[in-house]
């Protein structure tokens, strides 16, 4: 338990939406070297059949340069509504994604993309015990060791929620500067019960080809 005081599992949930409303949801989980050392046959014991059956493609698990282990899950979506359903299924009844919504509306030459909902964890590490993905990653079994070592949930698990929407971000509750991230806007999920708002609006304008009609008439 004392050795496990340095253990950490880092989880990133990335939502990428394209202009037409399609996109992907990617979950990247990285266990550090201490987790790998403390767990016998971690890679072999991961339960992934249910995830594959639910439409997730799996990359890894693969070793990291620092001696840890990383696994990546990717699920495509065809509409914002489907993305919401996938996130709800991923989250389970007690995960950190609270009523996450995605929207795409078009009016004239402007398409508006929206993200809503909140991030919150109730119950620390135990909040993940019912979610298939986090159970597959083996996060919850370390709760006892973490408690014995006086390790806080935030030290044992780090969760980042990221979203990249098309167009120009008009408003967002993401931290300043994160809009320039390759993966988009980012929020850190607090594990102390604090609520984080992820409200975001982006717009994309389609320029009209003002030369098309005259050229067509002239032809």
GROMACS .gro file of N, CA and C in nm, residues 84-99 120 127-134:
model
   75
   84UNK      N    1  -2.415   1.152  -2.796
   84UNK     CA    2  -2.468   1.166  -2.661
   84UNK      C    3  -2.501   1.029  -2.601
   85UNK      N    4  -2.560   0.941  -2.683
   85UNK     CA    5  -2.595   0.807  -2.635
   85UNK      C    6  -2.469   0.727  -2.600
   86UNK      N    7  -2.365   0.741  -2.681
   86UNK     CA    8  -2.240   0.669  -2.655
   86UNK      C    9  -2.177   0.719  -2.525
   87UNK      N   10  -2.176   0.850  -2.505
   87UNK     CA   11  -2.118   0.906  -2.383
   87UNK      C   12  -2.198   0.864  -2.260
   88UNK      N   13  -2.330   0.858  -2.274
   88UNK     CA   14  -2.414   0.816  -2.161
   88UNK      C   15  -2.388   0.670  -2.126
   89UNK      N   16  -2.370   0.587  -2.228
   89UNK     CA   17  -2.341   0.446  -2.204
   89UNK      C   18  -2.202   0.429  -2.143
   90UNK      N   19  -2.107   0.506  -2.193
   90UNK     CA   20  -1.972   0.503  -2.138
   90UNK      C   21  -1.970   0.545  -1.992
   91UNK      N   22  -2.046   0.646  -1.962
   91UNK     CA   23  -2.047   0.703  -1.827
   91UNK      C   24  -2.109   0.611  -1.724
   92UNK      N   25  -2.216   0.538  -1.764
   92UNK     CA   26  -2.286   0.456  -1.667
   92UNK      C   27  -2.366   0.542  -1.571
   93UNK      N   28  -2.420   0.482  -1.464
   93UNK     CA   29  -2.507   0.555  -1.372
   93UNK      C   30  -2.435   0.651  -1.279
   94UNK      N   31  -2.303   0.638  -1.262
   94UNK     CA   32  -2.237   0.721  -1.161
   94UNK      C   33  -2.104   0.778  -1.207
   95UNK      N   34  -2.082   0.784  -1.339
   95UNK     CA   35  -1.957   0.837  -1.391
   95UNK      C   36  -1.951   0.989  -1.385
   96UNK      N   37  -1.843   1.047  -1.436
   96UNK     CA   38  -1.822   1.192  -1.423
   96UNK      C   39  -1.895   1.278  -1.524
   97UNK      N   40  -1.950   1.219  -1.630
   97UNK     CA   41  -2.015   1.296  -1.735
   97UNK      C   42  -2.163   1.309  -1.705
   98UNK      N   43  -2.206   1.426  -1.666
   98UNK     CA   44  -2.345   1.448  -1.625
   98UNK      C   45  -2.424   1.516  -1.736
   99UNK      N   46  -2.513   1.438  -1.799
   99UNK     CA   47  -2.604   1.493  -1.901
   99UNK      C   48  -2.531   1.573  -2.008
  120UNK      N   49  -1.878   1.592  -1.283
  120UNK     CA   50  -1.879   1.579  -1.137
  120UNK      C   51  -1.861   1.433  -1.099
  127UNK      N   52  -1.703   0.580  -0.747
  127UNK     CA   53  -1.798   0.625  -0.850
  127UNK      C   54  -1.779   0.549  -0.980
  128UNK      N   55  -1.662   0.490  -1.000
  128UNK     CA   56  -1.633   0.424  -1.126
  128UNK      C   57  -1.661   0.274  -1.122
  129UNK      N   58  -1.706   0.223  -1.013
  129UNK     CA   59  -1.717   0.078  -1.000
  129UNK      C   60  -1.822   0.016  -1.091
  130UNK      N   61  -1.922   0.095  -1.134
  130UNK     CA   62  -2.029   0.040  -1.217
  130UNK      C   63  -2.011   0.070  -1.366
  131UNK      N   64  -1.917   0.155  -1.402
  131UNK     CA   65  -1.897   0.188  -1.542
  131UNK      C   66  -1.806   0.083  -1.606
  132UNK      N   67  -1.850   0.028  -1.720
  132UNK     CA   68  -1.775  -0.081  -1.782
  132UNK      C   69  -1.632  -0.041  -1.816
  133UNK      N   70  -1.616   0.076  -1.870
  133UNK     CA   71  -1.483   0.113  -1.913
  133UNK      C   72  -1.387   0.124  -1.796
  134UNK      N   73  -1.428   0.196  -1.692
  134UNK     CA   74  -1.338   0.214  -1.580
  134UNK      C   75  -1.317   0.084  -1.503
   0.00000   0.00000   0.00000
